Tab-separated table of C-alpha atoms and ligand atoms in Angstrom:
chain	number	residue	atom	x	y	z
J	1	UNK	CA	149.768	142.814	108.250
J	2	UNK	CA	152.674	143.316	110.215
J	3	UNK	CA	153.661	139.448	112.068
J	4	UNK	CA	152.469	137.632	108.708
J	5	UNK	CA	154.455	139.824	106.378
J	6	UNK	CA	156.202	138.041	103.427
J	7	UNK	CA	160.073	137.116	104.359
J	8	UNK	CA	162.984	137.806	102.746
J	9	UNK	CA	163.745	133.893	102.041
J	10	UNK	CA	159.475	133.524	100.763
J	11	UNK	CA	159.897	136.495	98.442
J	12	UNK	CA	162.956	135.348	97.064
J	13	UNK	CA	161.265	131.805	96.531
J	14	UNK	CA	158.554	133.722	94.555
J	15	UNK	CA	160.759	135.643	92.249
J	16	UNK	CA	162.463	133.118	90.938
J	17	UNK	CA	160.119	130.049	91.113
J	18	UNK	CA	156.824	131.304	90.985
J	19	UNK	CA	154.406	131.031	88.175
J	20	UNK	CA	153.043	134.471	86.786
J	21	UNK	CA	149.459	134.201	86.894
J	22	UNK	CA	149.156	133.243	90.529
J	23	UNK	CA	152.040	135.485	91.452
J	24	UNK	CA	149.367	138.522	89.457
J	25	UNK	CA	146.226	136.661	91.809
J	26	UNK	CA	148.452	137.294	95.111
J	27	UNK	CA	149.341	140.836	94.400
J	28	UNK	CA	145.897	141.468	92.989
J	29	UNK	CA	144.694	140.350	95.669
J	30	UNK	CA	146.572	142.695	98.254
J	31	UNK	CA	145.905	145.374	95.933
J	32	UNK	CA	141.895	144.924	96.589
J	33	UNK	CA	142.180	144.463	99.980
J	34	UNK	CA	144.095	148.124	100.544
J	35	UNK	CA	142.124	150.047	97.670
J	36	UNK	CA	138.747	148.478	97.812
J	37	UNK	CA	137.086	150.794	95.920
J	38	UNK	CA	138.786	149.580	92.672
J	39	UNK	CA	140.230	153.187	91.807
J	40	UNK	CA	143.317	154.296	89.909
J	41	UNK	CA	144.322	157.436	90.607
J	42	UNK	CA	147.197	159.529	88.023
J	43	UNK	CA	147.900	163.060	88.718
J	44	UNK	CA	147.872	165.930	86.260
J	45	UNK	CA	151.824	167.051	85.893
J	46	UNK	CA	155.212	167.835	83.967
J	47	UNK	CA	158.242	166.599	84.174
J	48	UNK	CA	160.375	169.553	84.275
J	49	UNK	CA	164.780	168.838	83.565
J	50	UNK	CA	166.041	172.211	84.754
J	51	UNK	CA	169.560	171.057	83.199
J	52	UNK	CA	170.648	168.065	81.467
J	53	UNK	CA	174.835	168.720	82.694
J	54	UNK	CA	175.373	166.092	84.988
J	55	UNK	CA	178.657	164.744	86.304
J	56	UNK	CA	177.602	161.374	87.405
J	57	UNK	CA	178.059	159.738	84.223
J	58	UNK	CA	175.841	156.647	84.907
J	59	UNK	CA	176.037	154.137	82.879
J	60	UNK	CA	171.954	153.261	82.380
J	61	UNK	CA	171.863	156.751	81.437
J	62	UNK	CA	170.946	158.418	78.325
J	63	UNK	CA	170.031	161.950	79.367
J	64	UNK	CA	173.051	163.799	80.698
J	65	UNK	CA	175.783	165.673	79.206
J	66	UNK	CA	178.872	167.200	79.693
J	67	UNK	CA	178.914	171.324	80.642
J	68	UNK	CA	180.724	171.778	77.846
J	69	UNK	CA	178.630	170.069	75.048
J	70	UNK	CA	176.994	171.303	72.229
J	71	UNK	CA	173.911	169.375	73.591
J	72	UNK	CA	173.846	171.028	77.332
J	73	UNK	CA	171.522	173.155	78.742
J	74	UNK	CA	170.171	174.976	81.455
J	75	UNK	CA	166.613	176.390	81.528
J	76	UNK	CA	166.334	179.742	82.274
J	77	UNK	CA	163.550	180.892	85.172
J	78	UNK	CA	161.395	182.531	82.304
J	79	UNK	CA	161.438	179.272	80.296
J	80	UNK	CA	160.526	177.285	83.638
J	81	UNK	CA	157.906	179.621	84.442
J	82	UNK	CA	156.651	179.082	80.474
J	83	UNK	CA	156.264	175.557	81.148
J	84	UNK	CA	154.567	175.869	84.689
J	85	UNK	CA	152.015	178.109	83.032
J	86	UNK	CA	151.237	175.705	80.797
J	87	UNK	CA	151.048	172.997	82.976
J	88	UNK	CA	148.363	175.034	84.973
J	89	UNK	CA	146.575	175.292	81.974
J	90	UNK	CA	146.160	171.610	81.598
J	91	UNK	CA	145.163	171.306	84.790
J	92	UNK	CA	148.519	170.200	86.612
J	93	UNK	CA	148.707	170.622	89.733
J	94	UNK	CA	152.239	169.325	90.206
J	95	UNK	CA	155.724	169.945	88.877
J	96	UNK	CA	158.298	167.328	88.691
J	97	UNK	CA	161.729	169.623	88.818
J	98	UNK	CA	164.728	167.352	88.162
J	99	UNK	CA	168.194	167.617	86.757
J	100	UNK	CA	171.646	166.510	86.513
J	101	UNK	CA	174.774	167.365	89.044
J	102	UNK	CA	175.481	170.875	87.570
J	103	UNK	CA	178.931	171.557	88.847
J	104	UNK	CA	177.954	175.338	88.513
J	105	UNK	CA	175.174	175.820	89.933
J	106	UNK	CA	175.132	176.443	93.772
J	107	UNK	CA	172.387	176.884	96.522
J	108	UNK	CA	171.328	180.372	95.318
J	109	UNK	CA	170.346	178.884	92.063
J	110	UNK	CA	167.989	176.311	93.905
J	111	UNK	CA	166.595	178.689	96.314
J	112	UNK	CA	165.828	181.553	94.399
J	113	UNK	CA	163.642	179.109	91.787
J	114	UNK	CA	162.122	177.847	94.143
J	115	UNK	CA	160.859	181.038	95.726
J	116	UNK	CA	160.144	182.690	92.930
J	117	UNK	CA	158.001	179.614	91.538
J	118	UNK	CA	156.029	179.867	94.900
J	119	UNK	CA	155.853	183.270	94.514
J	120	UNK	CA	154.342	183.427	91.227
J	121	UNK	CA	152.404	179.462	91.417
J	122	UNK	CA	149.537	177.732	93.586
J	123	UNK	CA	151.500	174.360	92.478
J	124	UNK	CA	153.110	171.659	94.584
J	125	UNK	CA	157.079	171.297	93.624
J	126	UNK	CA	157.914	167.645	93.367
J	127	UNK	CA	161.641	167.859	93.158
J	128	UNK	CA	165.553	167.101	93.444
J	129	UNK	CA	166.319	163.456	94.109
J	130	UNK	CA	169.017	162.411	96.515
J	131	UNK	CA	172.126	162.515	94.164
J	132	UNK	CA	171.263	166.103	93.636
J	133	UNK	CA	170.348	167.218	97.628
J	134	UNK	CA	173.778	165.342	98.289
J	135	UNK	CA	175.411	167.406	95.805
J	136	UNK	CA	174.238	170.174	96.548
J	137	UNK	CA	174.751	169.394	100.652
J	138	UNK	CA	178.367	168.520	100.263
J	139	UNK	CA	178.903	171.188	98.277
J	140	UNK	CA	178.335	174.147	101.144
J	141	UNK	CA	179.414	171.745	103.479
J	142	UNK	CA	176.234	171.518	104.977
J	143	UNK	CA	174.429	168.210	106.153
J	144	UNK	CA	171.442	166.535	104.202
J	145	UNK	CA	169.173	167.452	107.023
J	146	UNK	CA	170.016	171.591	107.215
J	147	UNK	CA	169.746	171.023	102.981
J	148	UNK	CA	166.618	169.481	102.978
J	149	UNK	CA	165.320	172.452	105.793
J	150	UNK	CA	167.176	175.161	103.389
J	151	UNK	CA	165.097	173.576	100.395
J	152	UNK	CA	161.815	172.997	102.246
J	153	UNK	CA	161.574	176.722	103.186
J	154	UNK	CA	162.052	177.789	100.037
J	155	UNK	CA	158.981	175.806	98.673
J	156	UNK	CA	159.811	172.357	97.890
J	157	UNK	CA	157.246	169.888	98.707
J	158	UNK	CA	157.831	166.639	98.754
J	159	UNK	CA	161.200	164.820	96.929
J	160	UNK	CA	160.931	162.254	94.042
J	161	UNK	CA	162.533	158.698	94.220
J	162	UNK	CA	165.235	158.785	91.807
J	163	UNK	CA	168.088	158.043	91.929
J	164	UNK	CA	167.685	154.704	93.871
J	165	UNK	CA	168.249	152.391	91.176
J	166	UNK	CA	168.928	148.860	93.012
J	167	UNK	CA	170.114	149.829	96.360
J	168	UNK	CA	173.117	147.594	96.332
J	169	UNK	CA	177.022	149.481	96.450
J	170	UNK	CA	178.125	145.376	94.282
J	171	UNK	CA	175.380	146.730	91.530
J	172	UNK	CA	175.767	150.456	92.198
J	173	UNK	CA	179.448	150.440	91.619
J	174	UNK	CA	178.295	148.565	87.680
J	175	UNK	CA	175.851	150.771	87.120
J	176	UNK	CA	177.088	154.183	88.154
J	177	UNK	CA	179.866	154.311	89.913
J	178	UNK	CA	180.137	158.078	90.932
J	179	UNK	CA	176.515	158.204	92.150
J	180	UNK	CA	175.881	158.558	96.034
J	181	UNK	CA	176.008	155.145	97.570
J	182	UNK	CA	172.928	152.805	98.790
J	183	UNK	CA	172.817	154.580	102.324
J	184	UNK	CA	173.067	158.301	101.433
J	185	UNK	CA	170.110	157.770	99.335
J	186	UNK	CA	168.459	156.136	102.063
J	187	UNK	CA	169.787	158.725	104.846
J	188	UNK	CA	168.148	161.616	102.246
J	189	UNK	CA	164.882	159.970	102.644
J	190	UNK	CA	164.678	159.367	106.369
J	191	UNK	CA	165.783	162.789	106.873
J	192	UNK	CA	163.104	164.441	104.689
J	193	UNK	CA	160.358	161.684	106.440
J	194	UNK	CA	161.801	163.225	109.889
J	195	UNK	CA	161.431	166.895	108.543
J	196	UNK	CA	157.679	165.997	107.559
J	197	UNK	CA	158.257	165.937	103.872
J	198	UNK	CA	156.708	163.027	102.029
J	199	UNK	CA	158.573	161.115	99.365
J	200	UNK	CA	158.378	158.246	96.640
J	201	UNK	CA	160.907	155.297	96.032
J	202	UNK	CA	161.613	153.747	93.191
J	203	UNK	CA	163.664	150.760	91.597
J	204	UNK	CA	165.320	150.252	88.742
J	205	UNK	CA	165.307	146.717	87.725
J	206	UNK	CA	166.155	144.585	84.725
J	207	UNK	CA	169.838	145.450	84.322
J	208	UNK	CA	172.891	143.699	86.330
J	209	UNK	CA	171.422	142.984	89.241
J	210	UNK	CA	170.298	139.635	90.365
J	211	UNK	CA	167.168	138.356	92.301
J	212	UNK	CA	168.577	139.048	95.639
J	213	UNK	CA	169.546	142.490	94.847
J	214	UNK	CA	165.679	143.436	94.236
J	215	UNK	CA	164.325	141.579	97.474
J	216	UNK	CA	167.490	143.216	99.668
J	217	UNK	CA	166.456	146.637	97.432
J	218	UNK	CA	162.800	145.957	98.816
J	219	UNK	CA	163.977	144.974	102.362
J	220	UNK	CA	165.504	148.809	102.955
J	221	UNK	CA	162.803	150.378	101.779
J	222	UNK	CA	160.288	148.369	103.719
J	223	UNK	CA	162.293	148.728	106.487
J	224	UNK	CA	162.601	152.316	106.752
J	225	UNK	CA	158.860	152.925	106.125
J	226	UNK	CA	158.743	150.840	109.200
J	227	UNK	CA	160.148	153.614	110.991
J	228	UNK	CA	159.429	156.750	109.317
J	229	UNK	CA	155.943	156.038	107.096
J	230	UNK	CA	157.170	158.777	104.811
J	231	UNK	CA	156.571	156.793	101.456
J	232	UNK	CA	153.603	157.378	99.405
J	233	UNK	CA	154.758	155.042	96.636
J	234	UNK	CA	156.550	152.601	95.162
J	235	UNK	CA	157.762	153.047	91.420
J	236	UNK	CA	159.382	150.294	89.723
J	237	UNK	CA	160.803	150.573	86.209
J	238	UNK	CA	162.741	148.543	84.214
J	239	UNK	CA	166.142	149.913	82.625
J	240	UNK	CA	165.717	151.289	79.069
J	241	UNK	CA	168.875	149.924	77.493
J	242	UNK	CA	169.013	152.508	74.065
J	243	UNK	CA	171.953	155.031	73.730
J	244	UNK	CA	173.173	153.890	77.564
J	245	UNK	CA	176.404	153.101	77.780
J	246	UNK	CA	175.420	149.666	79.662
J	247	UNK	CA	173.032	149.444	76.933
J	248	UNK	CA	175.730	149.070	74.273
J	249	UNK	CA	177.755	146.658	76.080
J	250	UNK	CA	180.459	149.137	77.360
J	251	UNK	CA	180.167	148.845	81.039
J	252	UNK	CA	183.317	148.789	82.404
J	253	UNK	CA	183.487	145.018	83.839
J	254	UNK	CA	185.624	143.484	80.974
J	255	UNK	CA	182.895	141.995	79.731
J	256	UNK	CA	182.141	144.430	77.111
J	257	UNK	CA	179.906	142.064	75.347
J	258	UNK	CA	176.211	143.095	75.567
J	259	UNK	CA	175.209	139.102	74.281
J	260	UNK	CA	177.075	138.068	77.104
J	261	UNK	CA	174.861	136.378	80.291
J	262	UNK	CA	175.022	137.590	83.980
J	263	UNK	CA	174.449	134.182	85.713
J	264	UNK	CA	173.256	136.656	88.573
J	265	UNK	CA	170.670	138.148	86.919
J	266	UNK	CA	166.509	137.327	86.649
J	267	UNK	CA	167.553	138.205	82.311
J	268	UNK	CA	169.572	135.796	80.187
J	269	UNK	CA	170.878	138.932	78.837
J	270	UNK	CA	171.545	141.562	81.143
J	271	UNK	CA	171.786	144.804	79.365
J	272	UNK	CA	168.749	143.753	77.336
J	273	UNK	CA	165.018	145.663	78.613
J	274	UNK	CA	162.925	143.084	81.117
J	275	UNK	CA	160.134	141.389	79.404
J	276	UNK	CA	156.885	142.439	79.571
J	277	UNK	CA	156.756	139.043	81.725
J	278	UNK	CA	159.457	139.932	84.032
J	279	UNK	CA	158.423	143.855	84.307
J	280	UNK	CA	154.763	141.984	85.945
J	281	UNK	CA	156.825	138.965	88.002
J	282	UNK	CA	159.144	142.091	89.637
J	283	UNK	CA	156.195	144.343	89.968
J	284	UNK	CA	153.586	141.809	91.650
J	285	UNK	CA	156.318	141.054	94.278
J	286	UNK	CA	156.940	144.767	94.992
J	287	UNK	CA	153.193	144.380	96.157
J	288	UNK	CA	153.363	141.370	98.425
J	289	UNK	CA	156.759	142.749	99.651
J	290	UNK	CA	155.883	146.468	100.487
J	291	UNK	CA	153.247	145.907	102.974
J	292	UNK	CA	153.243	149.267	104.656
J	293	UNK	CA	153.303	151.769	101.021
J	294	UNK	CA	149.877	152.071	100.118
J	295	UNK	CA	150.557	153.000	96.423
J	296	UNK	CA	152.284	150.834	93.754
J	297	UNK	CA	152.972	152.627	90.192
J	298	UNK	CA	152.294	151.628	86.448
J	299	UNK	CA	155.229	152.490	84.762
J	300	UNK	CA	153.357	153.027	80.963
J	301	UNK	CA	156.188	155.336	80.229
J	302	UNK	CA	158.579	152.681	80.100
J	303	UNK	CA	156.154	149.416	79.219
J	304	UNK	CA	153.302	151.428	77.129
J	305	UNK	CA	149.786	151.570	78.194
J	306	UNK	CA	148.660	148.276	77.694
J	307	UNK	CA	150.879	146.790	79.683
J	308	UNK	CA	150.467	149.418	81.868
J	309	UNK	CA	146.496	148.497	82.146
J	310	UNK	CA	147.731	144.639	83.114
J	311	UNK	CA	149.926	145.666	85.875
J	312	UNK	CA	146.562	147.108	87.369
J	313	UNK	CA	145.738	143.660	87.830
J	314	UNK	CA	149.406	142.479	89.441
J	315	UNK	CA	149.472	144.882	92.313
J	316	UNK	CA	149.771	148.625	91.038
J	317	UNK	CA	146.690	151.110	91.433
J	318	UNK	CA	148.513	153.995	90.634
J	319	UNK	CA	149.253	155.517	87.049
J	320	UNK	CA	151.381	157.892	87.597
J	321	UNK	CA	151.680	161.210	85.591
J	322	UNK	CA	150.069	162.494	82.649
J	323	UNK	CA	153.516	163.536	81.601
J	324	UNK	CA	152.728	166.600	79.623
J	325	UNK	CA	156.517	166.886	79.357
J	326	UNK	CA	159.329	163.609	79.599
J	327	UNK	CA	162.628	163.955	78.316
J	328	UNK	CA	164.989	160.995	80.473
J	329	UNK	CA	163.247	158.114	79.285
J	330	UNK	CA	162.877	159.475	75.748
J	331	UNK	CA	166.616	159.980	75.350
J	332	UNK	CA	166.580	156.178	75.152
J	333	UNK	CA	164.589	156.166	72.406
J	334	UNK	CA	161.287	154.893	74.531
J	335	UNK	CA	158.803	157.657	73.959
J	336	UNK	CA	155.034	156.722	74.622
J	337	UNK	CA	153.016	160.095	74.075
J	338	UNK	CA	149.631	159.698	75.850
J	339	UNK	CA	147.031	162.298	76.268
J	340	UNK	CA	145.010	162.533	79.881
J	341	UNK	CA	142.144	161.094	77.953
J	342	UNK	CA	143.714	158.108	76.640
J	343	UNK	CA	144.879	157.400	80.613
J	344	UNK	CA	141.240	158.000	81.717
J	345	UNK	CA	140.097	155.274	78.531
J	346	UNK	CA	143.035	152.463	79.063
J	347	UNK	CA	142.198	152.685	83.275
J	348	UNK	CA	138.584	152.646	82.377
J	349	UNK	CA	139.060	150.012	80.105
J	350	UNK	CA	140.613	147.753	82.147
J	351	UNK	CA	137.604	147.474	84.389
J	352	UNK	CA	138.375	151.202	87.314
J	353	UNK	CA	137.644	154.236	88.259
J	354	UNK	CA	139.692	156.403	87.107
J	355	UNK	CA	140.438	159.881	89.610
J	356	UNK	CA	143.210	162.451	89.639
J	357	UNK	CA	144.984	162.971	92.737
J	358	UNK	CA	147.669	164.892	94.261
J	359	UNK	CA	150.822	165.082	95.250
J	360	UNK	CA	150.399	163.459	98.507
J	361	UNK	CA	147.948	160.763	96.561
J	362	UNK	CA	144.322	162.572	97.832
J	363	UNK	CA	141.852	162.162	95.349
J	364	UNK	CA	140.867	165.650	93.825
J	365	UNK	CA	138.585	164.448	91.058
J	366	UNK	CA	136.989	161.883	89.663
J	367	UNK	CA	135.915	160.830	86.086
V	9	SF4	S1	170.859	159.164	85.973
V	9	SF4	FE1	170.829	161.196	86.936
V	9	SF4	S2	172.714	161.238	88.124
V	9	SF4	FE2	172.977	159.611	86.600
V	9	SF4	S3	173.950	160.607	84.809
V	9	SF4	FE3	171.734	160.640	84.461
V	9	SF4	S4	171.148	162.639	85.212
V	9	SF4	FE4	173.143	162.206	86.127
């Protein structure tokens, strides 16, 4: 694909000027020609937020508190292992172990979880985004790479995409201003690739950022799966605007006026969610653009299942998690509770084969 791959200038083009349906027959069409076999794979886990404390303060975000609220909390190993055992139970096979930038908690805390976890579990651990590996790096003065090593011997697996956002310091600085900048994130990820470890990225769109922002976002990821291949996937998701700060119009720029326009952004109202229109436009492009991931996610957490089953027909094959357990989206208020047989009925429905997979996105059964 490599030598006819879409341009930066061409995808912008689309983005902005393109009209939907044939945008959804282009990406549909790439989607067939690198999964054939019309599956749509979703794999059996939990979402597990070891703390909500966090001292990043973002603006999109909903979930985090400070140590010293009412509201914080930090799960103990006995409640962790609670939740693991159930997710066994249901058949998970992975964990998704995420939190916020505890400013207690040091590499002892991480390491013995983790072993004991691995100890005690057959289960993969999906976990700890680049904001918290940089953390958790600069705070015993250790690099990202001797981190990630640290972490991987302990038992992590493979690292989730957070913490991306739109890879741009102009939108970055907007949207959270304390959070690692555009190229730690991406130095976390080539590291891990160069350690072996496989990763996701993901984008959040639909907020302050403007069409270039998402094709430059695109660009750097595309670009460094050039060189390391260590992306299974591609997750885009569109910003969930209830109880954010940016949400509410408070976002730091003087503007202060959530009816107010960005003239930069794809939204006439930028703190506003995407349309169900603009969630398909963004995600089609992600699968022109991202010629060398072979998996593009359905976000139905954020846009609902039936939304969900259209995007299988603009580019994504992928449905992500069962989510036995979700807890950052919902603080926004968006909470879509779906059972494993109501993901197995909506990809069925929409004309695939549905099959759960693993971590590393290997089929392991199929329905
Ligand atoms: S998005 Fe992550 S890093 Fe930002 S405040 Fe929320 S928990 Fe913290």
């Amino acid at each position: 694909m490599k030598g006819s791959r879409i341009t930066k200038r061409a995808a912008l083009r689309l983005l902005k000027d393109a009209e939907l349906l044939p945008l959804g027959e282009m990406a549909d069409r790439i989607r067939k020609e690198m999964h054939p076999e019309g599956t749509v794979t979703f794999v059996v886990d939990r979402n597990i937020n070891y703390t909500n404390v966090c001292i990043n303060k973002c603006r999109f975000c909903a979930f985090y508190c400070d140590v010293d609220s009412p509201h914080a909390y930090l799960l103990s190993a006995e409640e962790i292992f609670r939740k693991i055992d159930e997710t066994i139970a249901l058949g998970g096979t992975q964990i998704l172990l995420q939190g916020g930038l505890h400013p207690h908690l040091t590499m002892e805390y991480y390491l013995s979880l983790l072993k004991a976890i691995k100890a005690r579990y057959p289960i993969a651990i999906h976990g700890f985004s680049p904001p918290e590996i940089s953390y958790l790096a600069a705070k015993h003065d250790l690099t990202i790479r001797e981190t990630l090593k640290i972490l991987k011997e302990a038992g992590l697996d493979s690292i989730p995409g957070g913490g991306a956002e739109i890879l741009s310091d102009r939108v970055r600085e907007i949207l959270s201003p304390r959070k690692i900048k555009s190229f730690t994130w991406l130095k976390v990820m080539e590291e891990a690739h160069l350690l072996g470890m496989r990763t996701t990225a993901t984008m959040m769109f639909g907020s302050v950022e403007g069409p270039e922002d998402i094709i430059d976002h695109l660009d750097r990821i595309r670009e460094l799966q050039d060189r390391t291949g260590g992306f299974t996937a591609f997750i885009p998701w569109s910003f969930q605007p209830g109880n954010t700060e940016l949400g509410i119009g408070d976002w730091g720029t003087g503007i202060g006026n959530r009816k107010k326009s960005n003239p930069h952004s794809l939204s006439p109202n930028p703190v506003n969610a995407a349309t169900a229109a603009e969630y398909l436009r963004v995600l089609a492009l992600c699968r022109i653009y991202l010629d060398n991931i072979p998996n593009i996610q359905a976000s139905w957490v954020t846009q609902g299942l039936k939304l969900a089953q259209i995007a299988l027909r603009f580019g994504a094959n992928d449905f992500g998690s069962t989510m036995i357990e979700e807890n950052v989206v919902a603080s926004t208020g968006v909470s879509y509770r779906v059972t494993k047989d109501d993901i197995l009925h909506a990809i069925r429905s929409a004309g695939f084969h549905p099959a759960q997979r693993d971590t590393c996105y290997n089929v392991i059964r199929r329905f």
